[in-house]
PDB file of C-alpha atoms in Angstrom:
ATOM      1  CA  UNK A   1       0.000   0.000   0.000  1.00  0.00           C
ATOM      2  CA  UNK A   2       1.118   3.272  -0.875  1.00  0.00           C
ATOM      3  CA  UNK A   3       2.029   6.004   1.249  1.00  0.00           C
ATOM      4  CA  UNK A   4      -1.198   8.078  -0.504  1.00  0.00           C
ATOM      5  CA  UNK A   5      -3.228   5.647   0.308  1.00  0.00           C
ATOM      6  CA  UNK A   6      -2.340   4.570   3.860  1.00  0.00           C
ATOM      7  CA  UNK A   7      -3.094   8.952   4.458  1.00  0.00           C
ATOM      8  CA  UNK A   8      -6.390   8.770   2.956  1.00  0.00           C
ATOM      9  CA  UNK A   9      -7.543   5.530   5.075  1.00  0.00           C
ATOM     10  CA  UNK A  10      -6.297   7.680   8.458  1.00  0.00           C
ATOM     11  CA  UNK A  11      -8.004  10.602   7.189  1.00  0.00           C
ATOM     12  CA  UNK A  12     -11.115   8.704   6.396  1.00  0.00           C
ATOM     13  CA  UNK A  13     -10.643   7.399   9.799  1.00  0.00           C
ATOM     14  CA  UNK A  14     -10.486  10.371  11.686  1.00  0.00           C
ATOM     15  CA  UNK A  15     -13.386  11.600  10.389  1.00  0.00           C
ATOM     16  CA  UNK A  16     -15.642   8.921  11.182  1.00  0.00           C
ATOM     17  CA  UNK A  17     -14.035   8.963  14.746  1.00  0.00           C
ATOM     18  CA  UNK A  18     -15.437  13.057  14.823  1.00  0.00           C
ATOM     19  CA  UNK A  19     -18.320  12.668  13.021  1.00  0.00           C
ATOM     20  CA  UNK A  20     -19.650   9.846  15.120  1.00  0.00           C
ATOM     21  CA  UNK A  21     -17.948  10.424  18.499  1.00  0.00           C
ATOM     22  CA  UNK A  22     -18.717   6.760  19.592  1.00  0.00           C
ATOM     23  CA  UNK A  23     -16.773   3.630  18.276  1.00  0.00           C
ATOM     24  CA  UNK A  24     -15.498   0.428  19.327  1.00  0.00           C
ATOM     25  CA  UNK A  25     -12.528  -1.549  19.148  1.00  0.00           C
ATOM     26  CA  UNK A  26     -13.251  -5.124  18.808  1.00  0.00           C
ATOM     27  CA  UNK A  27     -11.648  -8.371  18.098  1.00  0.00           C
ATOM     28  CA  UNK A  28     -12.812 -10.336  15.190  1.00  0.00           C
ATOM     29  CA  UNK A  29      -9.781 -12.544  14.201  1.00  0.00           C
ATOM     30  CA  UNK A  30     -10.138 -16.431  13.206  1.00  0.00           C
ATOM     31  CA  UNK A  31     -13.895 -15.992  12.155  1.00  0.00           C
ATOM     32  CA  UNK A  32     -15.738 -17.516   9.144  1.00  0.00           C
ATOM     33  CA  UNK A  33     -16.470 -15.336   6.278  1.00  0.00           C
ATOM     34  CA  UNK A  34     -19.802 -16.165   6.520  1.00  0.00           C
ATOM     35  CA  UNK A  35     -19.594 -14.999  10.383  1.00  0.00           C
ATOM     36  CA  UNK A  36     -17.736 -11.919   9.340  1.00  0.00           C
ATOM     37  CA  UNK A  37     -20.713 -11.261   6.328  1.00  0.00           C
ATOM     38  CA  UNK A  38     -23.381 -12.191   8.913  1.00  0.00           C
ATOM     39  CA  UNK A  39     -21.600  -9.351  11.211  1.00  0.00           C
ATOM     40  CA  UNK A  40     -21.933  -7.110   8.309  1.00  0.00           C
ATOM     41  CA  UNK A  41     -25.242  -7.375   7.849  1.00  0.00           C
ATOM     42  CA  UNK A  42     -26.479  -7.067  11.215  1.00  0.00           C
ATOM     43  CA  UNK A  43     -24.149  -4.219  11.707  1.00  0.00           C
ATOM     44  CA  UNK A  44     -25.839  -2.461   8.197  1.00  0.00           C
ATOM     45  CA  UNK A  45     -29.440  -2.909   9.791  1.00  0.00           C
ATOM     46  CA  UNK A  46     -28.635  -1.151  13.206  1.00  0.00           C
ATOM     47  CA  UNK A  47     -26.954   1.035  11.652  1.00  0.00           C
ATOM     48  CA  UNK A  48     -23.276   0.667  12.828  1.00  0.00           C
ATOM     49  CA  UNK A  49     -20.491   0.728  10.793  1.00  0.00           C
ATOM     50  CA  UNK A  50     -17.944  -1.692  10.043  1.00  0.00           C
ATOM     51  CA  UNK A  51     -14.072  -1.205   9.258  1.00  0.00           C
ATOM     52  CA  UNK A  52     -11.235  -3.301   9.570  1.00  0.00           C
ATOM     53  CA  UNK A  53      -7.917  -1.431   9.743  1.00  0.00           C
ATOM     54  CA  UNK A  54      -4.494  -2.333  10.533  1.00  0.00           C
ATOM     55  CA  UNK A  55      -3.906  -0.943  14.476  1.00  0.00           C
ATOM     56  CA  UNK A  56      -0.913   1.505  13.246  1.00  0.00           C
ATOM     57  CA  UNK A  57      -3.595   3.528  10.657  1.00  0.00           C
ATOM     58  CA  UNK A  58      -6.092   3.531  13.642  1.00  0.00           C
ATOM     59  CA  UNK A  59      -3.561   4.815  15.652  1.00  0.00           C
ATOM     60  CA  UNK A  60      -2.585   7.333  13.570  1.00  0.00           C
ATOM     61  CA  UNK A  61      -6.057   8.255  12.801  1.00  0.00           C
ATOM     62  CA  UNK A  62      -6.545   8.547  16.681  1.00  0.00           C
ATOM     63  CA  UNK A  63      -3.874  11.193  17.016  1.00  0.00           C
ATOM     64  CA  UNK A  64      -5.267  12.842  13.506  1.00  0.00           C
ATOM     65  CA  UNK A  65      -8.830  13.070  15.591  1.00  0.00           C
ATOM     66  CA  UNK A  66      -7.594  14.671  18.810  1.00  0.00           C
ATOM     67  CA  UNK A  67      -8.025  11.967  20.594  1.00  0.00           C
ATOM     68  CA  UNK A  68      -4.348  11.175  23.086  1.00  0.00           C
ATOM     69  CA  UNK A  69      -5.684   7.997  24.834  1.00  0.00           C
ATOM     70  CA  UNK A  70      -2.485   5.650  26.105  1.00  0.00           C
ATOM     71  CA  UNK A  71      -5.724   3.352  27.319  1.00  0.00           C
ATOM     72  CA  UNK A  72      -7.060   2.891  23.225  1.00  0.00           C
ATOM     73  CA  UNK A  73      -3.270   2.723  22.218  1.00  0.00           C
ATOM     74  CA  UNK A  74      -2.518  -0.384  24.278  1.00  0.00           C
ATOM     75  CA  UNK A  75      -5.347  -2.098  23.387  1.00  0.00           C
ATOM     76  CA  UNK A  76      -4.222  -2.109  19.283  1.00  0.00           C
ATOM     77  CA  UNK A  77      -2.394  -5.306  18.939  1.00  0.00           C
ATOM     78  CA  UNK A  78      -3.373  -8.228  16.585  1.00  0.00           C
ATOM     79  CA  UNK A  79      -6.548  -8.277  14.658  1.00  0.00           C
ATOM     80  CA  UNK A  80      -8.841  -4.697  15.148  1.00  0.00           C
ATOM     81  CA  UNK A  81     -12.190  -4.035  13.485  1.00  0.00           C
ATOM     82  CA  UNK A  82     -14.160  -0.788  14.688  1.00  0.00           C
ATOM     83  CA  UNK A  83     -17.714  -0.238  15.235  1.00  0.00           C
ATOM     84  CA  UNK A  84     -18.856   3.523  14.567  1.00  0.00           C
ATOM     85  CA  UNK A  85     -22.402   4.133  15.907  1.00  0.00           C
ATOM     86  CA  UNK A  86     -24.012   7.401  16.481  1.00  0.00           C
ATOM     87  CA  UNK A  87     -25.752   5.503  19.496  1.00  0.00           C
ATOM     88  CA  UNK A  88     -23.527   4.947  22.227  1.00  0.00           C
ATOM     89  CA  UNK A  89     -24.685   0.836  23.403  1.00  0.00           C
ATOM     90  CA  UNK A  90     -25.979  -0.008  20.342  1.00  0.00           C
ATOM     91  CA  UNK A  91     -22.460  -2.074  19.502  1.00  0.00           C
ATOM     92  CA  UNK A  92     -22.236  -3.305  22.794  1.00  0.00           C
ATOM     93  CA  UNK A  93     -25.921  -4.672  22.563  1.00  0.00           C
ATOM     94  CA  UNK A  94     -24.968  -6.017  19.007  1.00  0.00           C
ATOM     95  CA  UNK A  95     -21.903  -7.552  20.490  1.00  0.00           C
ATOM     96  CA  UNK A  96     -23.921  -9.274  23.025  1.00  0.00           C
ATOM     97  CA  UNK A  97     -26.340 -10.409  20.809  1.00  0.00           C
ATOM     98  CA  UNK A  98     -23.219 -12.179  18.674  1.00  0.00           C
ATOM     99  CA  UNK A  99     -21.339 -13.470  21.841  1.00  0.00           C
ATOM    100  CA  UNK A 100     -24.600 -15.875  22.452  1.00  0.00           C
ATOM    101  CA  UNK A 101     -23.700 -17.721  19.357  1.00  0.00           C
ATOM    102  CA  UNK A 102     -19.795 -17.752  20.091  1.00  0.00           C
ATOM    103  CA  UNK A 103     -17.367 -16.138  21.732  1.00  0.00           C
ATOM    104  CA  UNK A 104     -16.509 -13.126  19.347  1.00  0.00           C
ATOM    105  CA  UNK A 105     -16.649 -10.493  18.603  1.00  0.00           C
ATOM    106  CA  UNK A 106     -14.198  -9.979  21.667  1.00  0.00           C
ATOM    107  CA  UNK A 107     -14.326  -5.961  22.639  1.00  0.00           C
ATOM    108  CA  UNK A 108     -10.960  -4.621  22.986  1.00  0.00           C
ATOM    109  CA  UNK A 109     -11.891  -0.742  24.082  1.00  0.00           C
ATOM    110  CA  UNK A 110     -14.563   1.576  23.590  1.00  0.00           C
ATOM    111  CA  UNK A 111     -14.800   5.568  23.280  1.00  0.00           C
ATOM    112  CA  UNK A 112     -17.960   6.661  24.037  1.00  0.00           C
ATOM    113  CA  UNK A 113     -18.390  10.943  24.484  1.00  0.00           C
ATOM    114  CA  UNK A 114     -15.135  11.593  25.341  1.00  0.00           C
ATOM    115  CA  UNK A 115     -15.112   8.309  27.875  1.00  0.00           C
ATOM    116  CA  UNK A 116     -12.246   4.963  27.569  1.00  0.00           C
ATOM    117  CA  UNK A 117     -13.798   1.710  28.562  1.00  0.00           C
ATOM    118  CA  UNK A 118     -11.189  -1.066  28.337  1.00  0.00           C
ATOM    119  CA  UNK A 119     -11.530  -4.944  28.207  1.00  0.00           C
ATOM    120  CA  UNK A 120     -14.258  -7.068  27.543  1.00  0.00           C
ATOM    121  CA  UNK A 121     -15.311  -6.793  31.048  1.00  0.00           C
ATOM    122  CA  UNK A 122     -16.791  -3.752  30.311  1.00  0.00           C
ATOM    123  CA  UNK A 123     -19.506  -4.970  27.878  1.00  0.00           C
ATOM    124  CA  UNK A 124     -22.333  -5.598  30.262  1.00  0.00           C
ATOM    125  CA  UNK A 125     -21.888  -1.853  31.345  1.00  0.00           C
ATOM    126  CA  UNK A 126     -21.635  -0.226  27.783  1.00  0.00           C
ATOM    127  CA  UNK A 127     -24.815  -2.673  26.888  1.00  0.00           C
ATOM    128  CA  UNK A 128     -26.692  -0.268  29.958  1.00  0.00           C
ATOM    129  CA  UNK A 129     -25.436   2.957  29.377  1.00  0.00           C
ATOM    130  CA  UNK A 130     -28.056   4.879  27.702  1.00  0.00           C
ATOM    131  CA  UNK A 131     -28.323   7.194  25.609  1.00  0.00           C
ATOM    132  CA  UNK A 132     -28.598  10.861  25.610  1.00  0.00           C
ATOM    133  CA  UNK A 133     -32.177  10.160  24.292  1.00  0.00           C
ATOM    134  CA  UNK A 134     -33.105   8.010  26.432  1.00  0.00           C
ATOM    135  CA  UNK A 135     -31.764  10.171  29.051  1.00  0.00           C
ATOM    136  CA  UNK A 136     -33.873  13.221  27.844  1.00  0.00           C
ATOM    137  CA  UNK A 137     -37.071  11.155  27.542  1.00  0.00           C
ATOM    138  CA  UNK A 138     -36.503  10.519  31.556  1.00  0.00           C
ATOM    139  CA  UNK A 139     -36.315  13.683  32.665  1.00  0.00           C
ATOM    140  CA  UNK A 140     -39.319  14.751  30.544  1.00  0.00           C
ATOM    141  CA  UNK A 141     -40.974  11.748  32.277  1.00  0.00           C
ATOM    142  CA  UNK A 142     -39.929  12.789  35.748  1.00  0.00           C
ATOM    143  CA  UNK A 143     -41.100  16.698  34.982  1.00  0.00           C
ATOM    144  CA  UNK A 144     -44.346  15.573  33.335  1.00  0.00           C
ATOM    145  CA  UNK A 145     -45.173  13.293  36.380  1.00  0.00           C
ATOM    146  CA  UNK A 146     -45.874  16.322  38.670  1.00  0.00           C
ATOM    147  CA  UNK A 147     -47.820  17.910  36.480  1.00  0.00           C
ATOM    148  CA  UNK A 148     -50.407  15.252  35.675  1.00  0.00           C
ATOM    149  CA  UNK A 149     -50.752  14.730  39.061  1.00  0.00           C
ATOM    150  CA  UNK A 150     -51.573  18.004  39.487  1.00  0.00           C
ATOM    151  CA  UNK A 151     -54.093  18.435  36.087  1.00  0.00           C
ATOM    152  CA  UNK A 152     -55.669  15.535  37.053  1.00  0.00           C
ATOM    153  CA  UNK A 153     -56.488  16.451  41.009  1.00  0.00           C
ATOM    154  CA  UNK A 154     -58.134  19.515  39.572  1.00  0.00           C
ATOM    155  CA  UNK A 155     -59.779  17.916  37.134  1.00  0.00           C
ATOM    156  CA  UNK A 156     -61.070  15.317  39.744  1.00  0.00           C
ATOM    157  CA  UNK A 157     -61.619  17.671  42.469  1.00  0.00           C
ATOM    158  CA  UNK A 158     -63.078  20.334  40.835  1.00  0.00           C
ATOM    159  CA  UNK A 159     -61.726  23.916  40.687  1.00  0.00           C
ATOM    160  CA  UNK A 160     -61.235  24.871  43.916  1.00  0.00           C
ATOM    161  CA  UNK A 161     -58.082  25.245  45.993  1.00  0.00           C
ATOM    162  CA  UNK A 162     -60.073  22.987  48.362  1.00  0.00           C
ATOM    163  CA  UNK A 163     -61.093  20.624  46.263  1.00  0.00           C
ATOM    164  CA  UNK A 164     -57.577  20.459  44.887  1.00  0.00           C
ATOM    165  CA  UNK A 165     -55.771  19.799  48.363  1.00  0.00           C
ATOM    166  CA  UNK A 166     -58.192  16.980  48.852  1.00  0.00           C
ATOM    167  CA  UNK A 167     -57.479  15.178  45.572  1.00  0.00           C
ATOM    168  CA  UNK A 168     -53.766  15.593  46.475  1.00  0.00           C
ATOM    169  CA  UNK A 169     -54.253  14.535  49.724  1.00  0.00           C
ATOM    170  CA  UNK A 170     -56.147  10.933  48.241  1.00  0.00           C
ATOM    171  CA  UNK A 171     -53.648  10.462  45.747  1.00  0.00           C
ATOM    172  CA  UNK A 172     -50.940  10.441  48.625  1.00  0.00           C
TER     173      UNK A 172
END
C-alpha cells in the first residue's frame, strides 16, 4: 500500500471517529467469512459501521482526531475491526447479541463521548449505558409526572383550591 493511500484511510478514519464520536474496538480474528458477512449485515441494519484497519492507521487516525488515549493505544495489537455508531450501546448490545452464538466479537476498548472503557469486562456496562435520548425522555418523564398529578387532582376535584388539596391529599 502506498504512502497516498495509507493517508487517505487515516483521514477517512479520523473523520468517522469526529463525526460519530462513539466507536469500538473489537476483536474479530479467526472468524468464518460467513460470520464476518453475517456481522456485516447485522451491523448495516442497526446502523453501525464496520471497518477493519491495521492498528498503526487507527492509531494514527486517533492522534489525527484529537483523541491522546495511552488506554485505546494499548489495546491495538493483533486483529482490530471498529464499530462507529451514532448511538452509544448499540455495539455493545450487538456484540452481546453475537457473543450468544460464540465467543466473538471480543471488545478490545470503547470511546464513548469523550469516555475509555477497556476490556471485555466492560460490555455488560456499555450494553446499559443509555443514551442521551433516552436520558432526555426521563427527565421529561420525571417533569411531566408532577404535572399530571396536578391536572388531574383539579380535574377530579373540581376547581377549587379545596377541592384540589383533597385530591392531592387521596392520591398520597
Amino acid at each position: 500500500m502506498r504512502k497516498e493511500e495509507k493517508q487517505e484511510i487515516v483521514q477517512a478514519l479520523a473523520e468517522q471517529i469526529k463525526s460519530f464520536g462513539n466507536f469500538y474496538i473489537t476483536d474479530t480474528a479467526d472468524l468464518t467469512v460467513d460470520k464476518i458477512n453475517g456481522i456485516r449485515r447485522k451491523c448495516y441494519e442497526q446502523g453501525i459501521i464496520i471497518q477493519v484497519a491495521k492498528n498503526s492507521l487507527i492509531e494514527k487516525a486517533l492522534v489525527e482526531a484529537g483523541i491522546d488515549s495511552e488506554e485505546l493505544r494499548s489495546v491495538l495489537k493483533g486483529a482490530s475491526t471498529l464499530l462507529f455508531s451514532e448511538v452509544g450501546n448499540a455495539p455493545a448490545k450487538l456484540i452481546k447479541e453475537l457473543r450468544k452464538s460464540g465467543d466473538k466479537p471480543v471488545l478490545k476498548a470503547a470511546y464513548i463521548q469523550e469516555t475509555a472503557f477497556v476490556g471485555d469486562d466492560q460490555l455488560n456496562a456499555l450494553v446499559t449505558l443509555k443514551s442521551k435520548d433516552e436520558l432526555v425522555a426521563d427527565i421529561i418523564a420525571a417533569l411531566q409526572s408532577p404535572a399530571k398529578n396536578v391536572i388531574s387532582a383539579l380535574q377530579s376535584g373540581g376547581n377549587t383550591i379545596s377541592g384540589l388539596v383533597k385530591a392531592l391529599e387521596q392520591r398520597g
